[in-house]
Coordinates of C-alpha atoms and ligand atoms in Angstrom, one line a residue:
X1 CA -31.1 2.1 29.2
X2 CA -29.4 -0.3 31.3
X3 CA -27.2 -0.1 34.4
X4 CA -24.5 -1.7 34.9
X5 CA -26.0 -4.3 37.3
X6 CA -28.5 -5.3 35.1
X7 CA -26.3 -5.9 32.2
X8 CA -24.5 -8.4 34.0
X9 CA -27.6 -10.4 34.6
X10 CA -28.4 -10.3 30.9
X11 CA -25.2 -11.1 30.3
X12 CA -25.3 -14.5 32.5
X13 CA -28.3 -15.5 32.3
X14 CA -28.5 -14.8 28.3
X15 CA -32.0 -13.9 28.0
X16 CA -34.1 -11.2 29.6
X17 CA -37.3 -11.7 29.4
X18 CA -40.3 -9.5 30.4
X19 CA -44.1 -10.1 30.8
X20 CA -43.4 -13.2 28.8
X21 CA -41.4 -11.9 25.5
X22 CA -37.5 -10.8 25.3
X23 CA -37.0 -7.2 26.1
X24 CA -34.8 -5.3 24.1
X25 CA -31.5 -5.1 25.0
X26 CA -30.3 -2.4 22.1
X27 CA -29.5 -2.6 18.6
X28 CA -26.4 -3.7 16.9
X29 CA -25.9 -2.6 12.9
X30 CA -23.3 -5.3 11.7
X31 CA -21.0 -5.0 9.1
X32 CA -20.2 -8.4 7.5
X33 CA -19.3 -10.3 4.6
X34 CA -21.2 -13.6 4.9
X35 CA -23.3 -13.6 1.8
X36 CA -22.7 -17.1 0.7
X37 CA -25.6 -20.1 1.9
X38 CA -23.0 -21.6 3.9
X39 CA -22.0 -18.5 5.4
X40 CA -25.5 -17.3 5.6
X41 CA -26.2 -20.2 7.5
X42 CA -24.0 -19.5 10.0
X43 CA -25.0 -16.1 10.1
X44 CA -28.5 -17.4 11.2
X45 CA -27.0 -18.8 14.3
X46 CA -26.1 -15.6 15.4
X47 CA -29.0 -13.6 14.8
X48 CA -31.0 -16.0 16.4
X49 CA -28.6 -15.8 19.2
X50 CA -28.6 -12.4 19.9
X51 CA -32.4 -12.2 19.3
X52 CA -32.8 -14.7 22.0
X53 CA -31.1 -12.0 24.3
X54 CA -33.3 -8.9 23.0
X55 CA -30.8 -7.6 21.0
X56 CA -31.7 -6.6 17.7
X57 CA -30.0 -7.2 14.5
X58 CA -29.4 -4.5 12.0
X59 CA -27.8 -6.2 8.7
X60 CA -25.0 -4.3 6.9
X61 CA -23.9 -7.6 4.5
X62 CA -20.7 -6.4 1.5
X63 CA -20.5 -9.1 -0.6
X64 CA -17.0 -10.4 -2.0
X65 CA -15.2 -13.3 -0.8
X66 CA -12.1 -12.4 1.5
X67 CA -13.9 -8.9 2.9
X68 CA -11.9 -6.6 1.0
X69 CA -14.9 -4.6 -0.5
X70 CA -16.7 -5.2 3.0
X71 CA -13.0 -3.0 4.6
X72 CA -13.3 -0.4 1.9
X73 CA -17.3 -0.1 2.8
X74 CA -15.9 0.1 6.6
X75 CA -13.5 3.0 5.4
X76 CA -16.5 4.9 3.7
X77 CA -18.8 4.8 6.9
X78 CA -15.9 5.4 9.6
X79 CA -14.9 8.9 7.1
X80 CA -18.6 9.4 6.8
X81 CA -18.2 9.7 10.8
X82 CA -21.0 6.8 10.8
X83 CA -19.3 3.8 12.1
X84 CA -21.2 0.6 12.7
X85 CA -21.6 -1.0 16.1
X86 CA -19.9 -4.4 14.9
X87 CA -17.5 -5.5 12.0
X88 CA -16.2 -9.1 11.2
X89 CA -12.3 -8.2 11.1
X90 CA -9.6 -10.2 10.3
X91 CA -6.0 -9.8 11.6
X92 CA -3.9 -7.1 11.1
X93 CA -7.5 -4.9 9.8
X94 CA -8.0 -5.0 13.4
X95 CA -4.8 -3.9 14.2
X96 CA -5.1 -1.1 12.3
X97 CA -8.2 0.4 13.4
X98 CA -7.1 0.0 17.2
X99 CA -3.9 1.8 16.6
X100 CA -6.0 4.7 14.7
X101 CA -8.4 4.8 18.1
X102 CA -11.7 3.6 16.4
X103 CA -12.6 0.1 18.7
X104 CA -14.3 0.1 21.8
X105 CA -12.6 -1.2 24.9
X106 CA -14.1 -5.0 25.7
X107 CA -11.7 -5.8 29.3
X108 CA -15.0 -5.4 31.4
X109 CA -16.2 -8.2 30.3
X110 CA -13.0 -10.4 28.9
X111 CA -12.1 -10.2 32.7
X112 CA -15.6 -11.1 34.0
X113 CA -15.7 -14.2 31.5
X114 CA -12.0 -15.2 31.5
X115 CA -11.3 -14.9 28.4
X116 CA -7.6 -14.8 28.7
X117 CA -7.3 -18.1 29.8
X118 CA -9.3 -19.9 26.7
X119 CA -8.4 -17.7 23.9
X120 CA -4.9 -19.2 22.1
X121 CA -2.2 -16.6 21.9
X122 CA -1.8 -16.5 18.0
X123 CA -5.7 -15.2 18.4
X124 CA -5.1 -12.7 21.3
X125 CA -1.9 -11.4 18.8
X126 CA -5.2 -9.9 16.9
X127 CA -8.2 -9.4 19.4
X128 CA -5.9 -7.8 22.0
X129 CA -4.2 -4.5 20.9
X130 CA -1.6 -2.5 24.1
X131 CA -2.7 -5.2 26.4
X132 CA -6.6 -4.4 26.5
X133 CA -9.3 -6.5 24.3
X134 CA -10.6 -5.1 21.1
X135 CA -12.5 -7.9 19.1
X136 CA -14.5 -11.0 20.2
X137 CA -12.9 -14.1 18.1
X138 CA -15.7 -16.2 16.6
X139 CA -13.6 -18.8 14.4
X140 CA -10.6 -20.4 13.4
X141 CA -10.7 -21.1 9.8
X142 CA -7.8 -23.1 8.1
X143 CA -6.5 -22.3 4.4
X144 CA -4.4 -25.0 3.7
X145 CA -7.1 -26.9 2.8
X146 CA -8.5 -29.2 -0.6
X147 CA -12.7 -30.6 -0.8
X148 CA -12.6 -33.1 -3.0
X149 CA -15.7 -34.5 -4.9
X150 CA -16.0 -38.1 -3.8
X151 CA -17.3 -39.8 -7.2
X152 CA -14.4 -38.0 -9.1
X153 CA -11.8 -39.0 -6.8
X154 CA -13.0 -42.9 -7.1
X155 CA -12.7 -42.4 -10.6
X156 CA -9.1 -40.8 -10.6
X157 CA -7.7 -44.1 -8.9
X158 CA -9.7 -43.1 -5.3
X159 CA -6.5 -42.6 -3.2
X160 CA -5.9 -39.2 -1.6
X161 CA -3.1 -37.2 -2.6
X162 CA -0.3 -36.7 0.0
X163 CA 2.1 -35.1 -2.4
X164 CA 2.5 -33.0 -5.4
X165 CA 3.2 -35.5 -7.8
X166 CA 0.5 -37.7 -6.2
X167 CA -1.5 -34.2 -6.6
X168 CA -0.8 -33.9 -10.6
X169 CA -1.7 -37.7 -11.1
X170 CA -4.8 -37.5 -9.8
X171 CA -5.3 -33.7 -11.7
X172 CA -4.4 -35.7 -14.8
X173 CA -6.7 -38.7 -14.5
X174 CA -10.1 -36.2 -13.5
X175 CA -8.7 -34.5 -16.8
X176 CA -8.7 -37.8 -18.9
X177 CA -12.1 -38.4 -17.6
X178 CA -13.6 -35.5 -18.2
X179 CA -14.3 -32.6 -15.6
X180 CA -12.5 -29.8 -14.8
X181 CA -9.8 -31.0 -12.5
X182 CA -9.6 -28.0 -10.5
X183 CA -13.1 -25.4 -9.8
X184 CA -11.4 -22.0 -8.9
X185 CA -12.8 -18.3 -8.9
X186 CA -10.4 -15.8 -10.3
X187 CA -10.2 -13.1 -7.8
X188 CA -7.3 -11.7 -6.6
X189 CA -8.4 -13.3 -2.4
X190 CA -8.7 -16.7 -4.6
X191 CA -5.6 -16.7 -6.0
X192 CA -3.8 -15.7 -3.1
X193 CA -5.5 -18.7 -0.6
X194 CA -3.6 -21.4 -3.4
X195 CA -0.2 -19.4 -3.1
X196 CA -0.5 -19.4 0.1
X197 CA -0.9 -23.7 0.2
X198 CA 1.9 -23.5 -2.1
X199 CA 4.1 -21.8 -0.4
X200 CA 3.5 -23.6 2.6
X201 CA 3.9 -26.8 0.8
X202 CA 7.6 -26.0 0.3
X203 CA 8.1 -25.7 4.0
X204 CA 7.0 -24.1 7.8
X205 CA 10.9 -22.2 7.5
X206 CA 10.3 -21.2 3.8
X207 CA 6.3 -19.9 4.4
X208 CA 7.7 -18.1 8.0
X209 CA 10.6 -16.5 5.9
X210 CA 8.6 -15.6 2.9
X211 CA 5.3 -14.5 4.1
X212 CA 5.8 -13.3 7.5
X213 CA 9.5 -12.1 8.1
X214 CA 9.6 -10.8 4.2
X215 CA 13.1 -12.0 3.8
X216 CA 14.1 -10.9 0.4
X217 CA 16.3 -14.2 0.0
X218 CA 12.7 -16.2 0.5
X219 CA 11.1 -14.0 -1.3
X220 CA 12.6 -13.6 -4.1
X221 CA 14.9 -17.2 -4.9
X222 CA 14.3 -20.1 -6.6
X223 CA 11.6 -21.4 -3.7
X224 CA 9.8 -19.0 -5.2
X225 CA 10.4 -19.3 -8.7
X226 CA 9.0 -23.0 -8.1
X227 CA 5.9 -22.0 -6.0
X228 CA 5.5 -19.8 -9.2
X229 CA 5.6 -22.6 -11.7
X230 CA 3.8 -25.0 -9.3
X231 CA 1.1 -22.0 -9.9
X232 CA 1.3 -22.1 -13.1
X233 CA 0.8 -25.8 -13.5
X234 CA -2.8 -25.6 -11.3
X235 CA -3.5 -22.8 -13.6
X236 CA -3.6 -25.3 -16.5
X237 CA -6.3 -27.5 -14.7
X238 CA -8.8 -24.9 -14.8
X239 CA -12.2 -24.0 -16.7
X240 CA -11.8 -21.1 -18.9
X241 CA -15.0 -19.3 -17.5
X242 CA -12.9 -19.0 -14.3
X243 CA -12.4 -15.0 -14.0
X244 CA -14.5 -13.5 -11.7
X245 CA -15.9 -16.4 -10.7
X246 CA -17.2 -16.0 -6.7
X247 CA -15.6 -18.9 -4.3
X248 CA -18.7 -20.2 -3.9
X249 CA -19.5 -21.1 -6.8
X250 CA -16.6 -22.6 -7.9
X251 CA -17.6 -24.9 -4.7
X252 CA -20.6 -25.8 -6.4
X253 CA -18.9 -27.3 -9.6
X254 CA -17.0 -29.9 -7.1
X255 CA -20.7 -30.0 -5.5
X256 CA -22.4 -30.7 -8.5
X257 CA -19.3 -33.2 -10.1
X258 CA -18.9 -30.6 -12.8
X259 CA -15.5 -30.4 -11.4
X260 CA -13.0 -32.4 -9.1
X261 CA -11.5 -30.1 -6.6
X262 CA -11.3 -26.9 -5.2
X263 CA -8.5 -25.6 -3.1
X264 CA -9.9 -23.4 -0.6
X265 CA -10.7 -22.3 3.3
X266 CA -13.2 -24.4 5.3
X267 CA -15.8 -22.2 4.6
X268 CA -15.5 -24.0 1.7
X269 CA -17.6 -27.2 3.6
X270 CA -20.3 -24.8 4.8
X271 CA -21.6 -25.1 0.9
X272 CA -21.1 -29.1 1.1
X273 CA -23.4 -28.8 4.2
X274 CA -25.7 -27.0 2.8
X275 CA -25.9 -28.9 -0.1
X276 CA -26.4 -31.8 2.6
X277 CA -23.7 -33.5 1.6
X278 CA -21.5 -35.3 3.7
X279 CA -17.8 -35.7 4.0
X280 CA -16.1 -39.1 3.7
X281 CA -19.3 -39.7 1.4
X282 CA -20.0 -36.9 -0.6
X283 CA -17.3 -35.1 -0.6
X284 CA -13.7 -35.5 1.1
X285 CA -11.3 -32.7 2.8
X286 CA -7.5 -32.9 2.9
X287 CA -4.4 -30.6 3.7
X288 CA -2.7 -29.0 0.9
X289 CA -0.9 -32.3 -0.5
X290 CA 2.5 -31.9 1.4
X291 CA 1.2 -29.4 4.2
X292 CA -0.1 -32.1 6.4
X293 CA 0.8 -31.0 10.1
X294 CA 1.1 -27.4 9.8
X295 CA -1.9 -24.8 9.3
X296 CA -2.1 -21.4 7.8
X297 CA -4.9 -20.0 9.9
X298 CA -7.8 -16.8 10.2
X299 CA -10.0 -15.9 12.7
X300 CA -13.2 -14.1 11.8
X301 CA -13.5 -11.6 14.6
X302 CA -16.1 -9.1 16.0
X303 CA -14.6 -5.7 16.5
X304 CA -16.7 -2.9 18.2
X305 CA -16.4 0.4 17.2
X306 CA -16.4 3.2 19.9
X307 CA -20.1 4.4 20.2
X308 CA -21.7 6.6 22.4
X309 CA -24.8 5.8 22.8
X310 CA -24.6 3.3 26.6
X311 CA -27.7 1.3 24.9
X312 CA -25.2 0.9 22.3
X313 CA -22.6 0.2 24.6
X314 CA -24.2 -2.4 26.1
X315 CA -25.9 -4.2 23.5
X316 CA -21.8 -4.5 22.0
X317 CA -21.4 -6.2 25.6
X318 CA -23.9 -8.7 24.9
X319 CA -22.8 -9.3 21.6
X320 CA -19.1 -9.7 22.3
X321 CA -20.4 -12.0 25.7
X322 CA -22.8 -14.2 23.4
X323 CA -20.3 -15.0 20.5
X324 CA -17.5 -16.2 23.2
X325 CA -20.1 -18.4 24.9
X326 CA -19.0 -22.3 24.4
X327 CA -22.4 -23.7 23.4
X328 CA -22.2 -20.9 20.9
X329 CA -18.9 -21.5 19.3
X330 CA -20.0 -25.0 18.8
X331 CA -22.8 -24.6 17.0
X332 CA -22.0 -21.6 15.3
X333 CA -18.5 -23.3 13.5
X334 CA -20.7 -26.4 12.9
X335 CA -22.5 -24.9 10.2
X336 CA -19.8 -22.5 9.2
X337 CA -16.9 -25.3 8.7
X338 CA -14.9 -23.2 10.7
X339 CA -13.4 -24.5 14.7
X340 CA -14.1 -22.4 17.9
X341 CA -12.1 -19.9 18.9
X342 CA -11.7 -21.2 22.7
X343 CA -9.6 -24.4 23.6
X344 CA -12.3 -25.3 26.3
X345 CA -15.3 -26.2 23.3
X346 CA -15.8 -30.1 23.2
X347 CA -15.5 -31.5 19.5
X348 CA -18.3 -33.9 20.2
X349 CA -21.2 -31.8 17.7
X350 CA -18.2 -31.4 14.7
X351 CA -18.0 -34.2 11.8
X352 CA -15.1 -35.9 10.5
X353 CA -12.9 -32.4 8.8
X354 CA -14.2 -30.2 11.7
X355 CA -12.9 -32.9 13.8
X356 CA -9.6 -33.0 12.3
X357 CA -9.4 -29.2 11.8
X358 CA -9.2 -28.9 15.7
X359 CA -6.8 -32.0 15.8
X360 CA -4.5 -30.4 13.5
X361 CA -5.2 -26.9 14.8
X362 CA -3.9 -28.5 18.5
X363 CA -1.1 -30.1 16.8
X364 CA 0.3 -27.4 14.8
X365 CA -0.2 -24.7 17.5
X366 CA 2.2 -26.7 19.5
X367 CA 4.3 -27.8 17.5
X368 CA 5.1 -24.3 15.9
X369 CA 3.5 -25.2 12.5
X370 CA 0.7 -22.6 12.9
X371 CA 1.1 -19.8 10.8
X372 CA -1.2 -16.6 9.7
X373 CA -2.6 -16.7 6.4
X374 CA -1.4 -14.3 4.2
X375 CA -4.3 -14.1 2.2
X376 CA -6.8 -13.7 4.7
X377 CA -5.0 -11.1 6.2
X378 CA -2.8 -12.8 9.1
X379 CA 0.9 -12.8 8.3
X380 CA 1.4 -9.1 7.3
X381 CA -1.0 -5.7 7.2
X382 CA -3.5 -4.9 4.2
X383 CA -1.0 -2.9 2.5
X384 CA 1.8 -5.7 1.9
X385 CA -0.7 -7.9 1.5
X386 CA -2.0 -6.6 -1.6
X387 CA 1.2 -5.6 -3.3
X388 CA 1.4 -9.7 -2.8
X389 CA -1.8 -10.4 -4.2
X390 CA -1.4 -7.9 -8.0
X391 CA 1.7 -10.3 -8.1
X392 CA 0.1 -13.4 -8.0
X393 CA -2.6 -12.9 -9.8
X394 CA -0.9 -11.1 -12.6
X395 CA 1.5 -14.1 -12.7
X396 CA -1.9 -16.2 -12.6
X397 CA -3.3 -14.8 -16.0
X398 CA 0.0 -14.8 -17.7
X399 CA 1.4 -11.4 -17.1
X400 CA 4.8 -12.5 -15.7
X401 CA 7.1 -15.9 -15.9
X402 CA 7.9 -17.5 -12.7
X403 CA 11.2 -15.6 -12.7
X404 CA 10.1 -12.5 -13.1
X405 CA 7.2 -13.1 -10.7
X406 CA 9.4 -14.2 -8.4
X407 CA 11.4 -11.0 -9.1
X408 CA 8.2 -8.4 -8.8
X409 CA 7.2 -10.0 -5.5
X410 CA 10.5 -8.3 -3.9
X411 CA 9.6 -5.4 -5.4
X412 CA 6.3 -5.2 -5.0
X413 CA 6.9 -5.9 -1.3
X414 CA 9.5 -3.5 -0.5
X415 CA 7.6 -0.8 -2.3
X416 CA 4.7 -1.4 0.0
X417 CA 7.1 -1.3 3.4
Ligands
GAL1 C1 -12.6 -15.3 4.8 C2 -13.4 -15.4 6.1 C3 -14.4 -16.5 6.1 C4 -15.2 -16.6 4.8 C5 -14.3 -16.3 3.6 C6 -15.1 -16.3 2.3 O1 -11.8 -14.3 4.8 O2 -12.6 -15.5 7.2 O3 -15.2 -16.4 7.2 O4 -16.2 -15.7 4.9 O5 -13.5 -15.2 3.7 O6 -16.0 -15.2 2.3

C-alpha cells in the first residue's frame, strides 16, 4: 500500500521501479468503449502508459459507437454495488453521476499539477462538478466533421465543398460515377452526429437556440423543418445495407473507395491511420460544408468512481496524473484523431486535420463558436438527448415528414424535461 509521500514520487517521476522491473502501483478495471482499430490503437497508448508506471490494466471494453450500451453496462455494475475504478464519460453522464455521489474527489492532485490553469473552461464545465475535480479529460474530439476519399473526390471535379449546394454537386457526381456517395451506419449516435452538422450548418444562434437553450421557436420552425429535409436529401445518397451498420465500418467503405464520404467525429481518422493512409493524399478532412469556424465538440473523460480500497485510491491518482501529462496527450490524440485536452500541448507530433482541429478548436473557443455536441452528449443530459435522437432517426427511415419531425422534436423534448 502506499503513503502518501510515496505516491507523489510515483506520480512525478512516472515510473517506480524496483530491483530492476516496475513495481506495482495497483490495479485499475476500466470501463470503455474503444473497440474500433483506431480506437484500440489509442487505447494501446494508455495501457502501455500506465504499465510503465506499475499500474495494471484490467479491461472492461462495451462495444457500440457513441457509449450508450457502455453507460447502461455502467448502470448495471454501479446497482450491482460493483462499480469500476475508471469509466470514459462524456459530458453531462458525468454530471450525473457526481450529483448522485458516485466519483471520487481528484483536487489533491488537479492542485498539485495545475490543472486549472491548462484545462479550457467549456471542459472544466464537465470534469469539475460544485467546484472540486471529478474526471481527468483525455481528448477533444470535433463532430462537425467530413473524411473524404481522395480518388473519389478527384473524380467528382476534386474541389472541396464549402457549401451545401457545392455539397450536393459533388454527392451527385460520386453518384454518376459510381460509389456510394455517402458511407453511414444507421444507429441512432450516427444519425444524430449528421443532425447535429446540420443544424449547425444553419447557424452558431440557430444550433445555441435549438440544441442547447431548447427554445421551442428553434426547435420546432421552419429552421428545422429544413435541417429535416436537408436530412432527408443525405438519406438519399446512401447504400441500402446501411442499418445497423457500426461507424467504423462505414469508415472503411470511404477507406476502401467503395464509397465517397462519411460524415463523422475525428475518431473517424484513427481508421485512416490505421489503414496508413494519409490525409491530403489518401484521404481529406473538412468542416461540415458551411460550418467552417465554429465546432460542436466532446471530450472523452476519465471519471473515477469512489473506491475504498487506498491501493485503489491511489492507483486512480496515477491514472488521472498520467492521462493529463503533456507528452501523453500528444501522443495519445495522435493515434486517436482527437486534440489534447490542455492548451499547453505543442501541435508539432499532429498531421495536417489534427493540426487544423486545434486551430479551429482555438479559434472557435474564442470566438464563441464552440458549442457541445448534442449527440455525443455535450449540449443537454442523456434523457433529452435521446428523446432527440428516436426523432431523428425515425425521421431518418421514413417514419415522419420534415414537418412533422420538426413538430415531434418539441414534443419529444418537452416530454423529456
Ligand atoms: C464518441 C467518443 C469517441 C469515439 C466515438 C465512437 O462518443 O467520444 O472517443 O469513441 O464515440 O466510438
Amino acid at each position: 500500500m502506499f503513503k502518501k509521500s510515496v505516491l507523489k514520487v510515483a506520480v512525478s517521476a512516472g515510473v517506480l521501479a524496483l530491483g530492476g522491473g516496475v513495481a506495482s502501483a495497483g490495479n485499475v478495471e476500466v470501463l470503455h468503449w474503444w473497440t474500433s482499430g483506431g480506437e484500440a490503437a489509442a487505447l494501446n497508448v494508455l495501457k502501455d502508459d500506465l504499465a510503465s508506471k506499475g499500474v495494471e490494466w484490467q479491461d472492461m471494453p462495451v462495444a457500440g459507437g457513441g457509449g450508450e450500451a457502455a453507460m447502461t453496462a455502467l448502470r448495471a455494475r454501479v446497482t450491482a454495488g460493483n462499480a469500476p475504478t475508471a469509466v470514459q464519460m462524456l459530458g453531462f453522464d458525468i454530471r450525473d453521476w457526481a450529483a448522485e455521489g458516485a466519483l471520487a474527489n481528484l483536487d489533491d492532485v488537479a492542485t498539485s499539477e495545475g490543472w486549472d490553469g491548462v484545462v479550457p473552461d467549456a471542459l472544466k464545465a464537465f470534469s469539475k462538478y460544485d467546484g472540486h475535480w471529478v474526471a481527468a479529460p483525455v481528448n477533444v474530439h470535433s463532430t462537425n466533421w467530413v473524411w473524404i476519399n481522395k480518388k473519389a473526390l478527384d473524380a467528382a471535379g476534386g474541389k472541396a465543398p464549402t457549401n451545401w449546394d457545392e455539397l450536393i454537386a459533388v454527392l451527385d457526381a460520386m453518384k454518376a460515377n459510381g460509389i456510394t456517395p455517402l458511407a453511414h451506419g444507421g444507429q441512432a449516435w450516427q444519425d444524430a452526429t449528421i443532425f447535429d452538422a446540420v443544424v449547425l450548418s444553419m447557424g452558431n444562434d440557430f444550433y445555441k437556440a435549438s440544441m442547447i437553450d431548447l427554445d421551442e421557436g428553434a426547435l420546432g420552425g421552419d429552421k428545422m423543418v429544413e435541417v429535416f429535409n436537408r436530412m432527408a436529401k443525405l438519406r438519399s445518397y446512401v447504400d441500402d445495407n446501411f442499418s445497423g451498420r457500426d461507424w467504423n465500418l462505414a469508415s472503411a467503405m470511404v477507406i476502401n473507395g467503395e464509397a465517397g464520404m462519411q460524415m463523422m467525429g475525428d475518431w473517424a481518422k484513427g481508421e485512416f491511420l490505421r489503414a496508413d493512409q494519409v490525409p491530403g493524399k489518401d484521404f481529406v478532412c473538412i468542416r461540415f460544408p458551411g460550418t467552417q469556424g465554429s465546432v460542436t465538440f466532446n471530450s472523452d473523460q476519465f471519471a473515477m468512481f469512489k473506491v475504498s480500497d487506498p491501493e485503489a485510491q491511489q492507483a486512480q491518482k496515477l491514472m488521472a496524473s498520467a492521462v493529463m501529462s503533456p507528452v501523453f496527450q500528444s501522443a495519445f490524440n495522435v493515434v486517436k484523431g482527437s486534440v489534447p485536452a490542455r492548451t499547453d500541448v505543442p501541435n508539432d507530433a499532429f498531421d495536417d486535420c489534427g493540426k487544423k482541429g486545434m486551430a479551429d478548436l482555438a479559434e472557435a473557443n474564442a470566438n464563441g463558436s464552440l458549442f457541445g455536441s448534442m449527440a455525443h452528449g455535450h449540449a443537454v443530459p442523456a434523457s433529452i438527448k435521446n428523446a432527440m435522437y428516436d426523432v431523428v432517426t425515425a425521421h431518418f427511415n421514413g417514419e415522419y415528414d420534415a414537418t412533422e419531425a420538426a413538430a415531434e422534436l418539441v414534443t419529444a423534448v418537452a416530454d423529456a424535461k
